[in-house]
Amino acid sequence: LEQIVSPIKGEINLVDEIIKQNTQSSIPLIPELANHLLFNGGKRIRPSLTIFSTKLFDHQENRHLKLAACIELIHSATLLHDDVVDEGFLRRGKKTANAVWGNKASILVGDFLLSRAFDLMVSDGSMEILKTLSNTASIIAEGEILELTTSRDIEISEAVYLDVIKSKTAQLFSSACEVGAIISNQSHKERDALRNFGLNLGNAFQIIDDVLDYISNKKKFGKVIGEDFRSGKMSLPVILAYSRGNE
């Protein structure tokens, strides 16, 4: 991954600066908790997709940098909320924010990050951008709720699982890619192509992440084996094992 993003490392650094500016507050807890998550080994995959998709069309402005930061803030807000729901205690090899500061602080700072993301959407000035990213935030929330309602349901189908990961993970990948086409004034054909690419990439990413819950190396991936299983997540490995097992 480092080799892939190396050509845009300078732009990723600029995105990080925008993120830092948008996590500042007179309340010390906000930047302290936010930085614990945001600058703790994250791969910046989603902002990278926005930057690369913009470069496909030789876009000369810097709008994409603020939008890439916006997308990372949305992602980070969902992680803070997700760790509370899952009662997670480890992310990227370190204690989760809720394990350090508690659930209330994590939820509220997650709300703060989401509000800052919306500020960046609005400041871009494009109704199409606002419509796309605000709709994405809504779909992610629906995916999280769907996952919650199917928790520990051993009868969950593969189709429902795919609906969950499409909403909670792949949708943001999809929008991260589509943003580049939107701000470059591309046709619906290009937008659809990038949207679908991001959707497929996001689905694949989440399936791999779910598999890692059973085969991961804590030191290498920062994941504890079986954490998703213990929290009741019905991921694809569980669904397939159950459907193909005998009594």
Short mmCIF file of C-alpha atoms in Angstrom, two decimals:
data_model
loop_
_atom_site.label_atom_id
_atom_site.label_comp_id
_atom_site.label_asym_id
_atom_site.label_seq_id
_atom_site.Cartn_x
_atom_site.Cartn_y
_atom_site.Cartn_z
CA LEU A 1 0.00 0.00 0.00
CA GLU A 2 2.85 2.39 0.78
CA GLN A 3 4.18 1.93 -2.76
CA ILE A 4 0.76 2.68 -4.22
CA VAL A 5 0.26 5.92 -2.31
CA SER A 6 3.86 7.14 -2.50
CA PRO A 7 3.19 9.33 -5.61
CA ILE A 8 0.56 11.29 -3.65
CA LYS A 9 2.34 11.39 -0.28
CA GLY A 10 2.65 15.17 -0.48
CA GLU A 11 -1.08 15.57 -0.99
CA ILE A 12 -1.86 13.13 1.82
CA ASN A 13 0.27 15.30 4.11
CA LEU A 14 -1.79 18.33 3.06
CA VAL A 15 -4.97 16.38 3.81
CA ASP A 16 -3.58 15.59 7.26
CA GLU A 17 -3.00 19.30 7.86
CA ILE A 18 -6.61 20.05 6.94
CA ILE A 19 -7.75 17.32 9.31
CA LYS A 20 -5.65 18.78 12.13
CA GLN A 21 -7.12 22.24 11.49
CA ASN A 22 -10.62 20.80 11.66
CA THR A 23 -10.11 18.92 14.91
CA GLN A 24 -8.96 21.97 16.84
CA SER A 25 -11.09 23.12 19.75
CA SER A 26 -10.82 25.13 22.95
CA ILE A 27 -11.93 21.93 24.69
CA PRO A 28 -8.71 19.88 25.04
CA LEU A 29 -10.49 16.52 25.03
CA ILE A 30 -11.62 16.95 21.42
CA PRO A 31 -8.23 17.18 19.68
CA GLU A 32 -6.69 14.76 22.17
CA LEU A 33 -9.22 12.02 21.50
CA ALA A 34 -9.50 12.79 17.78
CA ASN A 35 -5.74 12.69 17.25
CA HIS A 36 -5.53 9.40 19.15
CA LEU A 37 -7.61 7.86 16.36
CA LEU A 38 -6.72 9.98 13.34
CA PHE A 39 -2.95 9.89 13.73
CA ASN A 40 -2.52 6.38 15.02
CA GLY A 41 -1.41 4.46 11.94
CA GLY A 42 -4.42 4.94 9.68
CA LYS A 43 -3.75 4.05 6.05
CA ARG A 44 -5.73 6.95 4.52
CA ILE A 45 -7.19 4.62 1.90
CA ARG A 46 -10.36 6.62 1.33
CA PRO A 47 -8.68 10.03 0.92
CA SER A 48 -6.19 8.37 -1.41
CA LEU A 49 -9.05 7.16 -3.59
CA THR A 50 -10.37 10.71 -3.84
CA ILE A 51 -6.95 12.05 -4.79
CA PHE A 52 -6.31 9.34 -7.38
CA SER A 53 -9.79 9.64 -8.91
CA THR A 54 -9.27 13.38 -9.29
CA LYS A 55 -5.93 12.84 -11.01
CA LEU A 56 -7.62 10.67 -13.63
CA PHE A 57 -9.11 13.86 -15.06
CA ASP A 58 -6.12 16.18 -14.64
CA HIS A 59 -8.00 18.35 -12.16
CA GLN A 60 -5.90 21.43 -11.41
CA GLU A 61 -7.63 22.89 -8.35
CA ASN A 62 -7.22 21.85 -4.70
CA ARG A 63 -10.89 21.24 -3.88
CA HIS A 64 -10.23 17.53 -3.69
CA LEU A 65 -7.93 17.93 -0.68
CA LYS A 66 -10.64 19.36 1.57
CA LEU A 67 -13.07 16.74 0.33
CA ALA A 68 -10.54 13.98 0.96
CA ALA A 69 -10.22 15.29 4.53
CA CYS A 70 -14.00 15.39 4.79
CA ILE A 71 -14.21 11.73 3.79
CA GLU A 72 -11.58 10.73 6.35
CA LEU A 73 -13.48 12.62 9.06
CA ILE A 74 -16.68 10.77 8.17
CA HIS A 75 -14.79 7.49 8.33
CA SER A 76 -13.21 8.36 11.68
CA ALA A 77 -16.53 9.40 13.19
CA THR A 78 -18.01 6.04 12.25
CA LEU A 79 -15.02 4.23 13.80
CA LEU A 80 -15.52 6.02 17.12
CA HIS A 81 -19.20 5.11 17.15
CA ASP A 82 -18.54 1.58 15.91
CA ASP A 83 -16.07 0.84 18.71
CA VAL A 84 -18.67 1.89 21.27
CA VAL A 85 -21.34 -0.34 19.72
CA ASP A 86 -18.93 -3.28 19.47
CA GLU A 87 -17.38 -2.61 22.88
CA GLY A 88 -14.04 -2.69 21.09
CA PHE A 89 -10.81 -2.27 23.03
CA LEU A 90 -8.15 -2.46 20.33
CA ARG A 91 -7.79 -0.67 16.99
CA ARG A 92 -4.63 -0.54 14.89
CA GLY A 93 -2.78 -2.26 17.70
CA LYS A 94 -3.63 0.35 20.34
CA LYS A 95 -6.44 0.91 22.82
CA THR A 96 -9.62 2.30 21.31
CA ALA A 97 -10.76 5.78 22.29
CA ASN A 98 -13.69 4.37 24.26
CA ALA A 99 -11.31 2.13 26.20
CA VAL A 100 -9.25 5.19 27.16
CA TRP A 101 -11.84 7.97 27.57
CA GLY A 102 -15.11 6.06 27.84
CA ASN A 103 -18.17 5.66 25.64
CA LYS A 104 -19.70 9.09 26.23
CA ALA A 105 -16.59 10.97 25.15
CA SER A 106 -16.13 8.75 22.09
CA ILE A 107 -19.69 9.26 20.91
CA LEU A 108 -19.58 13.03 21.40
CA VAL A 109 -16.21 13.48 19.67
CA GLY A 110 -17.50 11.25 16.87
CA ASP A 111 -20.42 13.66 16.52
CA PHE A 112 -17.95 16.56 16.46
CA LEU A 113 -15.92 14.97 13.65
CA LEU A 114 -19.08 14.35 11.64
CA SER A 115 -20.15 17.97 12.08
CA ARG A 116 -16.73 19.14 10.88
CA ALA A 117 -17.07 16.86 7.87
CA PHE A 118 -20.37 18.55 7.02
CA ASP A 119 -18.70 21.95 7.38
CA LEU A 120 -16.18 20.90 4.74
CA MET A 121 -18.95 19.62 2.46
CA VAL A 122 -20.82 22.90 2.68
CA SER A 123 -17.69 25.03 2.22
CA ASP A 124 -17.00 23.28 -1.09
CA GLY A 125 -20.05 25.05 -2.48
CA SER A 126 -21.33 22.20 -4.66
CA MET A 127 -24.85 20.94 -4.04
CA GLU A 128 -23.94 17.74 -5.88
CA ILE A 129 -21.05 17.11 -3.48
CA LEU A 130 -23.25 17.88 -0.48
CA LYS A 131 -25.98 15.58 -1.78
CA THR A 132 -23.55 12.72 -2.48
CA LEU A 133 -21.63 12.83 0.80
CA SER A 134 -24.58 13.56 3.09
CA ASN A 135 -26.46 10.66 1.52
CA THR A 136 -23.39 8.50 2.11
CA ALA A 137 -23.34 9.42 5.81
CA SER A 138 -26.99 8.39 6.06
CA ILE A 139 -26.39 5.07 4.29
CA ILE A 140 -23.45 4.27 6.58
CA ALA A 141 -25.68 4.82 9.62
CA GLU A 142 -28.31 2.51 8.12
CA GLY A 143 -25.65 -0.14 7.58
CA GLU A 144 -24.51 0.09 11.19
CA ILE A 145 -28.09 -0.24 12.40
CA LEU A 146 -28.75 -3.21 10.11
CA GLU A 147 -25.63 -4.90 11.46
CA LEU A 148 -26.81 -4.24 15.01
CA THR A 149 -30.24 -5.75 14.35
CA THR A 150 -28.68 -8.91 12.87
CA SER A 151 -26.09 -9.32 15.62
CA ARG A 152 -25.87 -12.93 16.86
CA ASP A 153 -28.50 -14.01 14.32
CA ILE A 154 -27.01 -17.27 13.10
CA GLU A 155 -29.69 -17.52 10.40
CA ILE A 156 -28.54 -14.35 8.63
CA SER A 157 -28.18 -14.83 4.88
CA GLU A 158 -25.20 -13.98 2.73
CA ALA A 159 -27.39 -11.44 0.92
CA VAL A 160 -28.11 -9.55 4.15
CA TYR A 161 -24.41 -9.61 5.05
CA LEU A 162 -23.59 -8.09 1.67
CA ASP A 163 -26.21 -5.39 2.27
CA VAL A 164 -24.52 -4.58 5.58
CA ILE A 165 -21.00 -4.23 4.20
CA LYS A 166 -22.20 -2.38 1.12
CA SER A 167 -23.79 0.25 3.35
CA LYS A 168 -21.35 0.52 6.25
CA THR A 169 -18.09 0.17 4.30
CA ALA A 170 -18.35 0.11 0.52
CA GLN A 171 -20.56 3.18 0.20
CA LEU A 172 -17.82 5.49 1.49
CA PHE A 173 -15.25 3.90 -0.83
CA SER A 174 -17.71 4.48 -3.66
CA SER A 175 -18.28 8.15 -2.85
CA ALA A 176 -14.56 8.74 -2.28
CA CYS A 177 -14.00 7.68 -5.88
CA GLU A 178 -17.02 9.46 -7.32
CA VAL A 179 -16.03 12.81 -5.80
CA GLY A 180 -13.10 13.06 -8.22
CA ALA A 181 -15.44 12.79 -11.19
CA ILE A 182 -17.95 15.25 -9.73
CA ILE A 183 -15.49 18.09 -9.13
CA SER A 184 -13.91 17.45 -12.53
CA ASN A 185 -17.32 17.89 -14.20
CA GLN A 186 -17.30 14.45 -15.75
CA SER A 187 -20.26 12.73 -17.35
CA HIS A 188 -22.55 10.25 -15.61
CA LYS A 189 -20.70 7.47 -17.39
CA GLU A 190 -17.42 8.35 -15.66
CA ARG A 191 -19.18 8.93 -12.36
CA ASP A 192 -20.91 5.56 -12.55
CA ALA A 193 -17.67 3.79 -13.43
CA LEU A 194 -15.82 5.26 -10.45
CA ARG A 195 -18.77 4.74 -8.14
CA ASN A 196 -18.99 1.06 -9.05
CA PHE A 197 -15.22 0.60 -8.80
CA GLY A 198 -15.26 2.03 -5.28
CA LEU A 199 -18.24 -0.11 -4.33
CA ASN A 200 -16.54 -3.31 -5.44
CA LEU A 201 -13.25 -2.33 -3.81
CA GLY A 202 -15.02 -1.50 -0.55
CA ASN A 203 -16.86 -4.82 -0.52
CA ALA A 204 -13.62 -6.71 -1.12
CA PHE A 205 -11.87 -4.68 1.58
CA GLN A 206 -14.52 -5.52 4.18
CA ILE A 207 -14.64 -9.22 3.30
CA ILE A 208 -10.86 -9.43 3.71
CA ASP A 209 -11.08 -7.55 7.01
CA ASP A 210 -13.71 -10.00 8.23
CA VAL A 211 -11.55 -12.96 7.27
CA LEU A 212 -8.63 -11.43 9.17
CA ASP A 213 -10.71 -11.72 12.34
CA TYR A 214 -9.97 -15.45 12.19
CA ILE A 215 -6.44 -15.57 10.80
CA SER A 216 -4.87 -12.22 11.71
CA ASN A 217 -1.58 -11.59 13.42
CA LYS A 218 -2.05 -9.03 16.21
CA LYS A 219 1.44 -7.60 15.79
CA LYS A 220 1.10 -7.23 12.01
CA PHE A 221 -2.54 -6.17 11.63
CA GLY A 222 -3.40 -4.77 15.07
CA LYS A 223 -6.40 -7.09 15.30
CA VAL A 224 -7.21 -9.60 18.01
CA ILE A 225 -8.34 -12.95 16.61
CA GLY A 226 -12.04 -13.56 17.19
CA GLU A 227 -12.95 -10.03 18.33
CA ASP A 228 -15.76 -9.69 15.77
CA PHE A 229 -17.03 -13.17 16.63
CA ARG A 230 -17.11 -12.39 20.36
CA SER A 231 -19.07 -9.19 19.70
CA GLY A 232 -21.69 -11.16 17.78
CA LYS A 233 -20.94 -9.95 14.25
CA MET A 234 -22.26 -12.37 11.68
CA SER A 235 -19.52 -12.01 9.08
CA LEU A 236 -19.06 -14.04 5.90
CA PRO A 237 -16.75 -16.71 7.41
CA VAL A 238 -19.39 -17.50 10.06
CA ILE A 239 -22.25 -17.49 7.56
CA LEU A 240 -20.46 -19.82 5.15
CA ALA A 241 -19.24 -22.15 7.90
CA TYR A 242 -22.74 -22.44 9.33
CA SER A 243 -24.45 -22.92 5.95
CA ARG A 244 -22.00 -25.64 4.89
CA GLY A 245 -21.71 -27.42 8.21
CA ASN A 246 -23.78 -30.36 9.38
CA GLU A 247 -25.89 -30.79 12.48
#
